[in-house]
PDB file of C-alpha atoms in Angstrom:
ATOM      1  CA  LYS A   1     -38.096  82.668-184.972  1.00 56.00           C
ATOM      2  CA  ASN A   2     -37.278  79.026-183.986  1.00 79.00           C
ATOM      3  CA  MET A   3     -35.684  76.989-186.809  1.00 82.00           C
ATOM      4  CA  ASN A   4     -37.940  73.886-185.672  1.00 86.00           C
ATOM      5  CA  GLU A   5     -40.980  76.112-185.699  1.00 92.00           C
ATOM      6  CA  ILE A   6     -40.308  77.102-189.416  1.00 92.00           C
ATOM      7  CA  LEU A   7     -39.527  73.573-190.379  1.00 93.00           C
ATOM      8  CA  LYS A   8     -42.790  72.340-188.933  1.00 95.00           C
ATOM      9  CA  LYS A   9     -44.918  74.747-191.025  1.00 95.00           C
ATOM     10  CA  GLU A  10     -47.003  72.914-193.485  1.00 96.00           C
ATOM     11  CA  PRO A  11     -45.849  74.717-196.740  1.00 97.00           C
ATOM     12  CA  VAL A  12     -42.141  73.886-195.655  1.00 97.00           C
ATOM     13  CA  GLN A  13     -43.120  70.294-194.985  1.00 97.00           C
ATOM     14  CA  ARG A  14     -44.688  70.100-198.506  1.00 97.00           C
ATOM     15  CA  VAL A  15     -41.440  71.054-199.997  1.00 98.00           C
ATOM     16  CA  LYS A  16     -39.235  68.872-197.846  1.00 97.00           C
ATOM     17  CA  ASN A  17     -41.416  65.809-198.658  1.00 97.00           C
ATOM     18  CA  ILE A  18     -41.036  66.432-202.356  1.00 97.00           C
ATOM     19  CA  LEU A  19     -37.297  66.964-202.028  1.00 98.00           C
ATOM     20  CA  LYS A  20     -36.810  63.746-200.110  1.00 97.00           C
ATOM     21  CA  GLU A  21     -38.822  61.654-202.474  1.00 97.00           C
ATOM     22  CA  PHE A  22     -36.786  63.011-205.346  1.00 98.00           C
ATOM     23  CA  ASP A  23     -33.364  62.614-203.776  1.00 97.00           C
ATOM     24  CA  ASN A  24     -32.758  62.061-200.204  1.00 96.00           C
ATOM     25  CA  SER A  25     -29.676  64.209-200.021  1.00 97.00           C
ATOM     26  CA  LEU A  26     -31.586  67.429-200.792  1.00 97.00           C
ATOM     27  CA  GLU A  27     -32.744  69.227-197.629  1.00 96.00           C
ATOM     28  CA  VAL A  28     -34.504  72.386-196.573  1.00 97.00           C
ATOM     29  CA  VAL A  29     -32.253  74.928-194.776  1.00 94.00           C
ATOM     30  CA  VAL A  30     -33.452  77.529-192.479  1.00 93.00           C
ATOM     31  CA  LEU A  31     -31.599  80.727-192.534  1.00 89.00           C
ATOM     32  CA  ASP A  32     -31.144  83.125-189.752  1.00 79.00           C
ATOM     33  CA  SER A  33     -32.163  86.132-191.737  1.00 77.00           C
ATOM     34  CA  SER A  34     -34.870  86.476-194.278  1.00 72.00           C
ATOM     35  CA  ALA A  35     -34.495  85.312-197.934  1.00 71.00           C
ATOM     36  CA  ARG A  36     -37.561  87.195-198.892  1.00 75.00           C
ATOM     37  CA  THR A  37     -35.681  89.058-201.663  1.00 83.00           C
ATOM     38  CA  ALA A  38     -33.023  87.482-203.945  1.00 86.00           C
ATOM     39  CA  ASN A  39     -30.464  90.112-202.479  1.00 89.00           C
ATOM     40  CA  GLU A  40     -31.242  88.948-198.940  1.00 87.00           C
ATOM     41  CA  ALA A  41     -30.882  85.391-199.845  1.00 87.00           C
ATOM     42  CA  ALA A  42     -27.544  85.778-201.601  1.00 92.00           C
ATOM     43  CA  LYS A  43     -26.178  87.776-198.540  1.00 91.00           C
ATOM     44  CA  SER A  44     -27.346  85.084-196.179  1.00 88.00           C
ATOM     45  CA  LEU A  45     -25.837  82.236-198.200  1.00 91.00           C
ATOM     46  CA  LYS A  46     -22.863  84.121-199.456  1.00 92.00           C
ATOM     47  CA  THR A  47     -23.537  83.335-202.932  1.00 94.00           C
ATOM     48  CA  GLU A  48     -24.135  85.330-206.120  1.00 95.00           C
ATOM     49  CA  VAL A  49     -27.608  86.894-206.397  1.00 96.00           C
ATOM     50  CA  GLY A  50     -27.945  85.208-209.856  1.00 96.00           C
ATOM     51  CA  SER A  51     -27.864  81.822-208.135  1.00 97.00           C
ATOM     52  CA  ILE A  52     -31.116  82.551-206.217  1.00 95.00           C
ATOM     53  CA  VAL A  53     -34.314  81.414-207.923  1.00 96.00           C
ATOM     54  CA  LYS A  54     -37.181  83.814-207.968  1.00 95.00           C
ATOM     55  CA  SER A  55     -40.351  81.898-208.449  1.00 97.00           C
ATOM     56  CA  LEU A  56     -42.875  84.279-210.011  1.00 97.00           C
ATOM     57  CA  LEU A  57     -46.559  83.446-210.744  1.00 98.00           C
ATOM     58  CA  LEU A  58     -47.947  84.893-213.818  1.00 98.00           C
ATOM     59  CA  ARG A  59     -51.607  85.035-214.886  1.00 97.00           C
ATOM     60  CA  THR A  60     -52.644  84.425-218.422  1.00 95.00           C
ATOM     61  CA  LYS A  61     -56.159  84.774-219.868  1.00 92.00           C
ATOM     62  CA  THR A  62     -57.148  81.161-218.971  1.00 92.00           C
ATOM     63  CA  SER A  63     -54.436  79.828-216.555  1.00 95.00           C
ATOM     64  CA  PHE A  64     -51.327  80.471-214.482  1.00 98.00           C
ATOM     65  CA  LEU A  65     -47.704  79.982-215.236  1.00 98.00           C
ATOM     66  CA  LEU A  66     -44.846  79.867-212.768  1.00 98.00           C
ATOM     67  CA  CYS A  67     -41.573  81.310-214.097  1.00 98.00           C
ATOM     68  CA  LEU A  68     -38.271  80.360-212.267  1.00 98.00           C
ATOM     69  CA  VAL A  69     -36.053  83.269-212.963  1.00 98.00           C
ATOM     70  CA  SER A  70     -32.387  84.055-211.917  1.00 97.00           C
ATOM     71  CA  GLY A  71     -32.119  86.518-208.981  1.00 96.00           C
ATOM     72  CA  ASP A  72     -30.036  88.982-211.077  1.00 96.00           C
ATOM     73  CA  LYS A  73     -32.539  89.076-214.036  1.00 97.00           C
ATOM     74  CA  ARG A  74     -36.055  90.343-214.623  1.00 96.00           C
ATOM     75  CA  CYS A  75     -38.782  88.237-215.872  1.00 97.00           C
ATOM     76  CA  SER A  76     -39.755  89.437-219.336  1.00 98.00           C
ATOM     77  CA  LEU A  77     -43.360  89.556-219.817  1.00 97.00           C
ATOM     78  CA  ASN A  78     -42.786  90.390-223.588  1.00 97.00           C
ATOM     79  CA  LYS A  79     -40.676  87.135-224.065  1.00 98.00           C
ATOM     80  CA  ILE A  80     -43.428  85.164-222.193  1.00 98.00           C
ATOM     81  CA  LYS A  81     -46.220  86.688-224.402  1.00 98.00           C
ATOM     82  CA  LYS A  82     -44.396  85.644-227.457  1.00 98.00           C
ATOM     83  CA  ILE A  83     -43.509  82.043-226.281  1.00 97.00           C
ATOM     84  CA  LEU A  84     -47.214  81.512-225.357  1.00 96.00           C
ATOM     85  CA  ASN A  85     -48.537  83.647-228.312  1.00 96.00           C
ATOM     86  CA  GLN A  86     -50.827  85.533-225.916  1.00 95.00           C
ATOM     87  CA  LYS A  87     -51.371  89.191-225.284  1.00 95.00           C
ATOM     88  CA  ASP A  88     -52.754  89.030-221.861  1.00 95.00           C
ATOM     89  CA  VAL A  89     -50.004  88.072-219.516  1.00 97.00           C
ATOM     90  CA  SER A  90     -49.469  89.785-216.067  1.00 97.00           C
ATOM     91  CA  MET A  91     -48.127  89.271-212.565  1.00 97.00           C
ATOM     92  CA  ALA A  92     -50.563  87.207-210.244  1.00 98.00           C
ATOM     93  CA  ASN A  93     -51.707  89.181-207.102  1.00 97.00           C
ATOM     94  CA  ALA A  94     -50.817  88.060-203.573  1.00 97.00           C
ATOM     95  CA  GLU A  95     -54.229  86.173-203.109  1.00 97.00           C
ATOM     96  CA  GLN A  96     -53.880  84.316-206.464  1.00 97.00           C
ATOM     97  CA  VAL A  97     -50.401  83.316-205.473  1.00 98.00           C
ATOM     98  CA  LYS A  98     -51.595  81.892-202.190  1.00 97.00           C
ATOM     99  CA  GLU A  99     -54.587  80.093-203.719  1.00 97.00           C
ATOM    100  CA  ILE A 100     -52.795  78.534-206.579  1.00 97.00           C
ATOM    101  CA  THR A 101     -49.293  77.693-205.171  1.00 98.00           C
ATOM    102  CA  GLY A 102     -50.334  77.428-201.426  1.00 97.00           C
ATOM    103  CA  TYR A 103     -47.356  79.715-200.632  1.00 97.00           C
ATOM    104  CA  THR A 104     -47.152  83.421-199.555  1.00 95.00           C
ATOM    105  CA  ILE A 105     -45.061  85.806-201.637  1.00 92.00           C
ATOM    106  CA  GLY A 106     -41.474  85.603-200.381  1.00 89.00           C
ATOM    107  CA  GLY A 107     -41.685  81.865-199.731  1.00 93.00           C
ATOM    108  CA  VAL A 108     -43.027  80.580-203.081  1.00 97.00           C
ATOM    109  CA  SER A 109     -41.046  77.451-204.029  1.00 98.00           C
ATOM    110  CA  PRO A 110     -40.647  75.939-207.379  1.00 98.00           C
ATOM    111  CA  ILE A 111     -42.170  72.723-206.083  1.00 98.00           C
ATOM    112  CA  GLY A 112     -45.138  71.550-203.963  1.00 97.00           C
ATOM    113  CA  HIS A 113     -47.808  73.662-205.235  1.00 97.00           C
ATOM    114  CA  LEU A 114     -51.451  73.049-204.399  1.00 96.00           C
ATOM    115  CA  ASN A 115     -52.516  73.175-207.997  1.00 95.00           C
ATOM    116  CA  LYS A 116     -50.755  71.920-211.011  1.00 95.00           C
ATOM    117  CA  ILE A 117     -49.064  74.704-212.837  1.00 97.00           C
ATOM    118  CA  GLU A 118     -46.985  74.919-216.018  1.00 97.00           C
ATOM    119  CA  ILE A 119     -43.407  75.866-215.139  1.00 98.00           C
ATOM    120  CA  PHE A 120     -40.941  77.783-217.260  1.00 98.00           C
ATOM    121  CA  ILE A 121     -37.297  77.884-216.169  1.00 98.00           C
ATOM    122  CA  ASP A 122     -34.937  80.586-217.135  1.00 97.00           C
ATOM    123  CA  VAL A 123     -32.110  79.468-219.135  1.00 98.00           C
ATOM    124  CA  SER A 124     -29.867  82.009-217.441  1.00 97.00           C
ATOM    125  CA  LEU A 125     -30.086  79.743-214.274  1.00 98.00           C
ATOM    126  CA  LYS A 126     -27.765  77.292-216.171  1.00 97.00           C
ATOM    127  CA  ARG A 127     -24.602  79.365-215.374  1.00 97.00           C
ATOM    128  CA  PHE A 128     -24.548  78.317-211.757  1.00 96.00           C
ATOM    129  CA  SER A 129     -23.476  74.775-210.387  1.00 92.00           C
ATOM    130  CA  ASN A 130     -25.727  75.228-207.431  1.00 96.00           C
ATOM    131  CA  ILE A 131     -28.860  77.215-207.315  1.00 97.00           C
ATOM    132  CA  PHE A 132     -30.950  78.116-204.171  1.00 97.00           C
ATOM    133  CA  ALA A 133     -34.717  78.258-204.163  1.00 97.00           C
ATOM    134  CA  ALA A 134     -37.407  79.145-201.581  1.00 95.00           C
ATOM    135  CA  ALA A 135     -38.932  76.331-199.508  1.00 96.00           C
ATOM    136  CA  GLY A 136     -42.271  77.598-198.622  1.00 96.00           C
ATOM    137  CA  HIS A 137     -41.195  80.274-196.072  1.00 94.00           C
ATOM    138  CA  PRO A 138     -39.116  83.453-196.352  1.00 89.00           C
ATOM    139  CA  ASN A 139     -36.392  81.947-194.243  1.00 91.00           C
ATOM    140  CA  SER A 140     -36.161  78.613-195.629  1.00 94.00           C
ATOM    141  CA  ILE A 141     -34.279  77.497-198.804  1.00 95.00           C
ATOM    142  CA  PHE A 142     -33.061  74.451-200.705  1.00 97.00           C
ATOM    143  CA  LYS A 143     -29.820  74.003-202.698  1.00 98.00           C
ATOM    144  CA  ILE A 144     -30.258  72.083-206.088  1.00 98.00           C
ATOM    145  CA  ASN A 145     -28.318  71.873-209.528  1.00 98.00           C
ATOM    146  CA  PHE A 146     -29.876  73.106-212.660  1.00 98.00           C
ATOM    147  CA  GLU A 147     -30.477  69.714-214.092  1.00 97.00           C
ATOM    148  CA  ASN A 148     -32.372  68.443-211.039  1.00 98.00           C
ATOM    149  CA  LEU A 149     -34.458  71.556-210.817  1.00 98.00           C
ATOM    150  CA  CYS A 150     -35.567  70.941-214.241  1.00 98.00           C
ATOM    151  CA  LYS A 151     -36.421  67.211-213.368  1.00 98.00           C
ATOM    152  CA  ILE A 152     -38.122  67.950-210.121  1.00 98.00           C
ATOM    153  CA  THR A 153     -40.327  70.617-211.416  1.00 98.00           C
ATOM    154  CA  ASN A 154     -40.942  69.069-214.721  1.00 97.00           C
ATOM    155  CA  GLY A 155     -40.425  72.619-216.183  1.00 98.00           C
ATOM    156  CA  SER A 156     -39.574  73.801-219.657  1.00 98.00           C
ATOM    157  CA  VAL A 157     -36.277  75.649-220.154  1.00 98.00           C
ATOM    158  CA  LYS A 158     -36.929  78.959-221.903  1.00 98.00           C
ATOM    159  CA  ASP A 159     -35.362  82.316-222.473  1.00 98.00           C
ATOM    160  CA  ILE A 160     -37.622  84.432-220.306  1.00 98.00           C
ATOM    161  CA  SER A 161     -35.421  86.880-218.737  1.00 97.00           C
ATOM    162  CA  GLU A 162     -33.773  90.334-219.505  1.00 96.00           C
TER     163      GLU A 162
END
């Protein structure tokens, strides 16, 4: 795929616009190879897999929650159930992900969602000076630091991984 083609895609544009508004030095980078999984992204970027942000959409009884989890950890539904004080928390399906975030699985970004979603940020991402997140397409990412990720997403930092 042509790099410019990817950058022109509407979901990627959404990410790009928010990044530029927040900090003009932040940019979307297109990788030659897929960053669909944290492992693939880490290989392409020659970085530790933990520094790759997994953006996972969860469904609660009444709403949705986006969890930003370190690539070498698993999102803990039990921890999230406790934080929310809810029994009924599960992974959203592909259709819900598309409808709520406006992204397809593999390219879900922490920012630029079509609907306002509450966001939890895994405290374990704090270990890394730079973290990498999907930018609306499996081959596109952006680099950001932990503090700015918290600011740009307006997310709450929680212990949500295992």
